[in-house]
XYZ file of N, CA, C and O in Angstrom:
552
model
N 37.875 43.987 -19.746
C 36.726 43.674 -20.447
C 35.812 42.958 -20.085
O 36.452 42.284 -18.924
N 34.528 43.257 -19.972
C 32.989 43.587 -19.778
C 33.117 41.464 -19.774
O 32.925 42.038 -22.037
N 32.217 41.704 -19.295
C 30.842 40.387 -20.147
C 30.391 41.410 -21.608
O 29.368 41.117 -20.002
N 30.097 40.756 -21.818
C 29.065 41.419 -22.973
C 27.393 40.030 -23.279
O 27.417 40.888 -23.785
N 28.611 39.111 -22.084
C 26.617 38.225 -22.378
C 25.278 38.048 -21.609
O 24.986 38.129 -22.722
N 25.330 39.424 -21.210
C 23.705 39.559 -20.074
C 23.014 40.545 -21.992
O 22.239 40.275 -21.611
N 24.407 41.761 -22.203
C 23.949 42.632 -23.269
C 23.520 41.532 -24.637
O 22.818 42.320 -24.853
N 23.462 41.108 -25.084
C 23.652 40.386 -25.997
C 22.606 39.025 -26.086
O 22.012 39.013 -26.923
N 22.374 38.810 -24.807
C 20.800 38.460 -24.952
C 19.803 39.119 -24.595
O 19.410 38.891 -25.421
N 19.615 40.024 -24.073
C 18.582 41.616 -24.377
C 19.206 41.647 -25.455
O 17.422 41.993 -25.545
N 20.279 41.707 -25.838
C 19.555 42.468 -27.760
C 18.726 41.188 -28.308
O 17.992 41.482 -29.110
N 19.338 40.036 -28.876
C 18.547 39.030 -28.452
C 17.101 38.717 -28.899
O 16.517 38.193 -29.473
N 16.739 39.066 -27.358
C 15.407 39.061 -27.269
C 15.085 39.740 -27.354
O 13.197 39.966 -28.177
N 15.166 40.856 -28.245
C 14.507 42.759 -28.725
C 14.977 42.108 -30.065
O 14.027 42.918 -30.476
N 15.997 41.595 -30.790
C 14.752 42.515 -32.424
C 14.993 40.363 -32.355
O 14.480 40.609 -33.807
N 15.462 39.685 -31.566
C 14.966 38.475 -32.676
C 13.487 38.339 -33.232
O 13.599 37.951 -34.518
N 12.243 37.920 -31.955
C 10.978 38.220 -33.278
C 10.929 38.534 -33.610
O 10.609 38.728 -35.187
N 11.394 40.449 -34.339
C 11.242 40.915 -34.742
C 12.359 40.420 -36.140
O 11.730 40.417 -37.303
N 13.489 39.612 -36.233
C 13.846 40.038 -37.644
C 13.467 38.764 -37.807
O 12.940 37.913 -38.985
N 13.084 36.880 -37.306
C 11.796 36.051 -37.521
C 11.202 36.123 -38.173
O 10.418 35.469 -39.474
N 10.185 37.680 -38.062
C 8.483 38.047 -38.336
C 9.422 38.140 -39.946
O 8.659 37.654 -40.705
N 10.310 39.014 -40.302
C 10.578 39.091 -41.488
C 11.060 38.867 -42.185
O 10.656 38.134 -43.270
N 12.234 37.713 -41.475
C 12.231 35.768 -41.947
C 11.632 35.702 -43.375
O 11.196 35.034 -44.630
N 9.857 35.808 -42.492
C 8.943 35.244 -42.659
C 8.785 35.269 -43.940
O 7.318 34.967 -44.610
N 7.965 36.792 -43.623
C 7.290 37.505 -44.404
C 8.024 37.827 -46.049
O 7.810 37.398 -46.821
N 9.216 37.333 -45.893
C 10.738 37.873 -46.681
C 10.373 36.698 -47.412
O 9.545 36.045 -48.908
N 10.322 35.319 -46.833
C 10.051 34.173 -47.145
C 8.688 33.536 -48.169
O 8.234 33.204 -49.290
N 7.737 34.264 -47.272
C 6.161 34.030 -47.817
C 6.399 35.275 -49.509
O 5.373 34.157 -49.827
N 6.898 35.968 -49.612
C 6.557 37.224 -50.726
C 7.200 36.672 -51.813
O 6.845 37.648 -52.435
N 7.954 35.452 -51.521
C 8.609 35.094 -52.855
C 8.815 34.381 -53.196
O 7.456 34.077 -52.826
N 9.558 34.730 -55.242
C 9.247 34.161 -56.068
C 9.369 32.116 -56.125
O 10.451 31.241 -55.185
N 8.128 31.606 -55.140
C 8.471 29.820 -55.526
C 9.919 28.749 -56.484
O 9.977 28.176 -56.034
N 9.886 30.034 -57.424
C 10.258 29.327 -58.672
C 11.559 29.751 -58.506
O 12.367 29.919 -59.380
N 12.498 30.848 -57.728
C 14.188 31.667 -57.666
C 14.279 30.666 -56.392
O 13.757 30.136 -55.583
N 15.355 30.859 -56.621
C 16.614 31.039 -55.919
C 16.148 31.023 -54.246
O 16.787 33.319 -54.820
N 16.371 31.338 -53.108
C 16.337 32.457 -52.116
C 17.815 32.302 -51.318
O 17.758 31.583 -51.028
N 18.235 33.153 -51.265
C 20.015 33.105 -50.480
C 19.219 34.299 -49.409
O 19.069 35.691 -48.962
N 20.107 33.069 -48.103
C 19.490 34.533 -46.925
C 20.858 34.337 -46.110
O 21.522 33.424 -45.821
N 21.199 35.705 -46.466
C 23.021 35.621 -44.988
C 22.248 35.882 -43.539
O 21.670 37.038 -43.271
N 22.867 35.055 -42.452
C 22.877 35.109 -42.509
C 23.500 34.782 -40.843
O 24.208 33.306 -39.989
N 23.847 35.489 -39.618
C 25.056 36.079 -39.330
C 24.362 34.989 -37.371
O 22.765 34.708 -37.344
N 24.981 34.191 -37.409
C 24.742 33.687 -36.299
C 24.123 32.097 -36.374
O 22.994 31.591 -35.641
N 24.621 31.736 -37.828
C 23.699 30.678 -38.406
C 23.873 29.095 -37.357
O 23.009 28.047 -36.784
N 25.118 29.172 -37.467
C 25.875 28.426 -35.968
C 25.450 28.347 -35.046
O 24.918 27.758 -34.419
N 25.324 29.076 -34.196
C 25.506 30.527 -32.912
C 23.455 29.064 -33.390
O 23.182 29.008 -31.685
N 23.083 29.808 -33.618
C 21.809 29.489 -33.506
C 21.436 28.274 -33.894
O 19.848 27.725 -33.602
N 21.536 27.268 -34.591
C 20.873 26.595 -34.519
C 20.801 26.130 -35.952
O 19.300 25.056 -35.657
N 20.945 27.622 -36.758
C 19.094 27.492 -38.267
C 19.616 26.699 -38.990
O 18.591 26.580 -40.309
N 20.695 26.078 -39.830
C 21.469 24.818 -40.791
C 19.887 24.472 -40.700
O 19.713 23.968 -41.890
N 19.432 23.558 -39.728
C 18.424 22.510 -40.338
C 16.983 23.230 -40.792
O 16.299 22.002 -41.494
N 17.111 24.692 -40.841
C 15.625 24.574 -41.935
C 16.259 25.042 -42.935
O 14.930 25.777 -44.859
N 17.605 24.720 -43.212
C 17.426 25.331 -44.535
C 17.908 24.423 -45.818
O 18.424 23.015 -44.929
N 17.353 24.247 -47.334
C 18.369 23.424 -48.052
C 19.418 23.022 -47.394
O 20.353 21.937 -48.905
N 20.367 24.136 -48.038
C 21.861 23.984 -49.246
C 22.017 25.338 -47.364
O 21.644 26.707 -47.887
N 23.325 24.994 -47.203
C 23.731 26.080 -45.425
C 25.418 26.264 -45.957
O 25.449 24.751 -46.953
N 25.941 27.700 -46.351
C 26.986 28.071 -47.250
C 27.783 28.537 -46.004
O 26.523 29.502 -45.861
N 28.715 28.055 -45.384
C 29.445 28.796 -44.905
C 30.679 29.611 -45.154
O 31.199 28.563 -46.369
N 30.943 30.431 -44.928
C 32.434 31.553 -45.604
C 33.311 31.344 -44.961
O 32.860 31.708 -43.470
N 33.949 31.262 -44.615
C 35.444 30.691 -43.541
C 36.677 31.790 -43.641
O 36.915 31.548 -44.804
N 38.032 32.139 -42.783
C 38.293 32.941 -42.650
C 39.553 32.399 -41.422
O 38.476 31.832 -41.049
N 40.632 31.513 -42.202
C 41.232 31.613 -40.816
C 41.177 32.511 -39.218
O 40.930 34.186 -40.167
N 41.682 32.387 -38.564
C 41.457 33.748 -37.211
C 42.893 34.992 -37.824
O 41.368 36.213 -37.349
N 43.406 34.833 -38.075
C 44.190 35.821 -37.994
C 43.925 36.121 -39.649
O 43.932 38.052 -39.592
N 43.017 36.263 -40.677
C 43.448 37.004 -41.041
C 41.265 37.690 -40.622
O 40.974 38.731 -41.248
N 40.703 37.297 -40.302
C 39.417 38.037 -39.722
C 39.913 38.411 -38.685
O 39.739 39.960 -39.250
N 40.725 38.166 -38.035
C 41.323 39.515 -36.989
C 41.639 41.203 -37.817
O 41.248 42.023 -37.348
N 42.711 40.407 -38.243
C 43.521 41.642 -39.840
C 42.410 42.453 -40.452
O 42.231 44.054 -40.184
N 40.778 41.502 -41.006
C 40.354 42.489 -41.086
C 39.158 43.215 -40.248
O 39.197 44.517 -41.049
N 39.183 42.541 -39.066
C 37.786 43.839 -38.660
C 38.798 44.986 -37.819
O 38.551 45.494 -37.875
N 40.651 44.817 -37.634
C 41.493 44.917 -37.434
C 40.866 46.298 -38.881
O 40.774 47.779 -38.789
N 42.036 46.384 -39.448
C 42.063 46.828 -40.669
C 41.079 47.617 -41.688
O 40.657 49.304 -41.695
N 40.151 47.375 -42.083
C 38.237 47.399 -42.326
C 37.611 47.486 -41.712
O 35.915 48.776 -41.668
N 37.918 47.763 -40.691
C 36.279 48.294 -39.636
C 36.722 48.703 -38.719
O 35.869 48.960 -37.574
N 38.325 48.721 -37.920
C 38.578 49.968 -36.891
C 38.599 49.387 -35.888
O 38.731 50.086 -34.740
N 38.608 47.701 -35.619
C 38.739 47.427 -34.590
C 39.718 47.528 -33.320
O 40.738 47.216 -34.541
N 39.734 47.379 -32.176
C 40.730 47.113 -31.769
C 41.239 45.777 -31.823
O 40.402 44.648 -31.619
N 42.249 45.185 -32.112
C 42.920 44.369 -32.071
C 42.336 43.089 -31.122
O 41.678 41.982 -30.633
N 42.336 43.391 -29.803
C 42.060 43.223 -28.667
C 39.933 42.621 -28.587
O 40.207 41.408 -28.574
N 39.670 43.692 -29.100
C 38.370 43.636 -29.592
C 37.867 42.562 -29.874
O 36.979 41.781 -29.616
N 38.661 42.154 -31.094
C 38.228 41.707 -32.819
C 38.491 40.075 -32.028
O 38.061 39.111 -32.509
N 39.937 40.219 -31.830
C 39.883 38.836 -31.056
C 38.827 38.032 -29.998
O 38.376 36.840 -30.133
N 39.150 40.055 -28.877
C 37.528 38.484 -28.037
C 36.145 38.676 -28.732
O 35.475 36.828 -28.564
N 36.163 39.538 -28.888
C 34.332 38.438 -30.317
C 34.424 37.053 -31.089
O 33.585 36.737 -30.937
N 35.772 37.841 -31.685
C 35.805 36.271 -33.126
C 35.662 34.647 -31.957
O 34.540 34.069 -31.978
N 36.261 35.274 -30.204
C 36.131 34.393 -29.909
C 34.543 33.588 -28.695
O 34.434 32.682 -28.549
N 34.193 34.876 -29.296
C 33.478 34.226 -28.657
C 31.330 33.781 -29.889
O 30.913 33.188 -29.006
N 32.178 33.359 -31.071
C 31.539 32.386 -32.414
C 31.965 31.385 -32.254
O 32.346 30.737 -31.428
N 30.842 31.241 -32.935
C 31.304 28.376 -33.287
C 32.751 28.606 -33.933
O 33.259 29.926 -34.445
N 32.835 28.222 -33.439
C 34.339 27.372 -34.032
C 34.513 27.313 -35.277
O 33.547 26.638 -35.297
N 35.815 27.319 -35.241
C 35.867 27.145 -37.342
C 35.555 25.012 -37.738
O 34.291 24.248 -38.002
N 35.709 24.032 -35.807
C 34.778 22.542 -36.590
C 33.634 22.885 -36.556
O 33.393 21.979 -37.263
N 32.726 23.721 -35.453
C 31.239 23.587 -35.435
C 30.721 24.186 -36.983
O 29.765 23.536 -37.917
N 31.321 25.339 -37.106
C 31.315 25.846 -38.766
C 30.662 24.833 -39.448
O 30.340 24.689 -40.737
N 32.385 24.033 -39.994
C 32.712 22.912 -41.052
C 31.827 22.019 -41.255
O 30.793 21.765 -42.368
N 31.417 21.967 -40.119
C 29.903 20.687 -39.160
C 28.761 21.091 -39.724
O 28.181 20.186 -40.089
N 28.766 22.411 -39.764
C 27.181 23.065 -40.399
C 26.748 23.400 -41.877
O 25.564 23.419 -42.151
N 28.559 22.894 -42.325
C 28.263 23.441 -43.696
C 28.816 22.161 -44.592
O 28.867 21.622 -44.254
N 27.555 22.630 -45.314
C 27.233 21.920 -47.323
C 27.454 22.440 -47.580
O 28.204 21.314 -48.203
N 28.447 23.227 -48.039
C 29.696 23.956 -48.383
C 30.595 25.532 -48.050
O 29.690 25.978 -46.875
N 31.993 25.027 -48.007
C 32.361 26.174 -47.154
C 33.052 26.775 -48.723
O 33.799 26.356 -49.652
N 32.773 27.901 -48.098
C 33.716 28.991 -49.705
C 34.418 29.251 -47.989
O 35.049 29.839 -47.339
N 36.453 28.792 -48.959
C 37.212 29.423 -48.535
C 37.754 31.141 -48.977
O 37.468 31.288 -49.642
N 36.974 32.277 -47.166
C 37.381 33.141 -47.971
C 38.681 34.277 -47.031
O 39.107 34.800 -47.263
N 39.503 33.459 -47.852
C 41.849 33.761 -46.730
C 41.541 33.799 -48.345
O 42.895 34.517 -47.655
N 41.059 33.995 -50.042
C 42.125 34.527 -50.512
C 41.769 35.306 -50.873
O 41.278 36.786 -50.003
N 42.237 35.914 -52.343
C 41.508 37.128 -52.557
C 39.849 37.989 -53.009
O 39.375 35.939 -52.913
N 39.758 39.145 -53.328
C 38.127 38.925 -53.095
C 37.437 37.472 -54.631
O 36.526 36.756 -54.885
N 38.597 37.520 -55.485
C 38.163 36.927 -56.887
C 38.211 35.867 -56.745
O 36.836 35.286 -57.336
N 39.132 35.380 -55.795
C 39.766 33.998 -55.227
C 37.389 33.750 -55.440
O 37.328 32.711 -54.952
N 37.612 34.105 -53.688
C 35.969 33.706 -53.122
C 34.755 34.443 -54.531
O 34.133 33.221 -54.439
N 35.056 35.086 -55.934
C 34.311 35.415 -56.167
C 34.041 34.326 -57.291
O 33.355 33.526 -57.927
N 34.776 33.677 -57.230
C 34.888 32.634 -58.259
C 34.126 30.896 -57.718
O 33.693 30.526 -58.491
N 34.169 31.418 -56.120
C 33.907 29.530 -55.103
C 32.405 29.909 -55.625
O 31.671 28.793 -55.425
N 32.821 31.428 -55.701
C 30.781 31.545 -55.030
C 30.343 31.326 -56.771
O 29.080 30.995 -56.697
N 30.346 32.282 -57.549
C 30.271 31.942 -58.631
C 30.556 30.182 -59.393
O 28.780 29.360 -59.429
N 31.221 29.221 -58.588
C 30.695 28.162 -58.979
C 29.446 27.680 -58.745
O 28.789 26.089 -58.687
N 29.215 27.502 -57.073
C 28.424 27.090 -56.814
C 26.726 27.951 -57.077
O 26.481 26.549 -57.295
N 26.932 29.094 -57.538
C 25.914 29.506 -58.474
C 25.335 28.161 -59.535
O 23.852 27.673 -59.433
N 26.618 27.823 -60.369
C 26.340 27.722 -61.472
C 25.797 25.981 -61.161
O 25.277 25.263 -62.370
N 26.442 25.113 -60.558
C 27.402 24.387 -60.646
C 25.843 23.588 -60.186
O 26.347 22.120 -59.532
N 25.788 23.952 -58.779
C 24.903 23.562 -57.247
C 23.269 23.382 -57.156
O 23.102 23.036 -57.472
N 23.688 25.374 -56.768
C 22.753 26.322 -57.543
C 21.051 25.933 -58.403
O 20.165 26.194 -57.638
N 22.031 25.952 -59.351
C 21.292 26.299 -60.840
C 19.940 25.391 -61.201
O 18.999 24.812 -60.813
N 21.090 24.107 -61.048
C 20.678 22.836 -61.176
C 19.415 22.303 -59.848
O 18.714 21.303 -60.134
N 20.245 22.278 -58.834
C 18.796 22.138 -57.592
C 17.200 22.437 -58.292
O 16.224 21.885 -57.680
N 18.544 23.989 -58.371
C 16.712 24.735 -58.716
C 15.770 24.393 -59.293
O 14.896 23.831 -59.537
N 16.274 24.200 -60.687
C 16.166 23.078 -61.802
C 15.285 22.057 -61.383
O 13.846 21.134 -61.308
N 15.790 21.255 -60.535
C 14.991 19.874 -60.030
C 13.858 20.072 -59.101
O 13.614 19.123 -58.782
N 13.798 21.189 -58.218
C 12.900 21.868 -57.084
C 11.588 21.669 -58.322
O 10.248 21.249 -58.484
N 11.634 23.031 -58.809
C 10.932 22.896 -60.581
C 9.843 21.908 -61.107
O 9.192 21.699 -61.362
N 11.344 21.386 -61.185
C 10.530 20.087 -63.090
C 10.031 18.364 -61.305
O 10.363 17.477 -62.485
N 10.373 18.021 -60.380
C 9.720 16.900 -59.451
C 11.107 16.296 -59.821
O 10.914 15.613 -59.308
N 12.625 16.692 -60.132
C 13.373 15.103 -60.972
C 14.128 15.980 -59.291
O 14.400 16.262 -58.866
N 14.417 14.498 -59.498
C 15.771 13.787 -58.055
C 16.707 13.191 -58.362
O 16.645 13.082 -59.662
N 17.904 13.476 -57.873
C 19.077 12.596 -57.392
C 18.087 11.412 -58.151
O 17.847 10.910 -57.363
N 19.297 10.840 -58.534
C 19.976 9.910 -58.368
C 20.993 9.759 -58.576
O 22.549 9.509 -59.149
N 21.413 8.059 -58.071
C 23.406 7.292 -58.160
C 23.618 7.109 -59.346
O 22.469 6.658 -60.829
N 24.879 7.495 -60.051
C 25.574 6.628 -60.751
C 26.191 5.785 -60.916
O 26.926 5.614 -60.139
């Protein structure tokens, strides 16, 4: 297998500015009284999480990710493992995460975690932003 780093760097140089411009455009057009959620591949690799109020990382064990790439996307197992090896490590991803959503289980289990995050954390945070309330020690 050849090293894809030069091709990936070229792709990033081509697509990066357009993606950045589109994110700025979407943010400028978004309702300031609404929670905005951005699905950001390479969030950790590009060190983008410090720009966000909250970073949520959805993680799964390597074997789960390999199986899903092979079964659901039709990748060769060696290719799937190579792609995963080029990504941020779980340790790096956990360090960047304010919230870790465990995606090793069922779809329903992941949905339950996301619903809890939304209602227990994001909705109250948005309310605090809108009213100017700050967190208080209890």
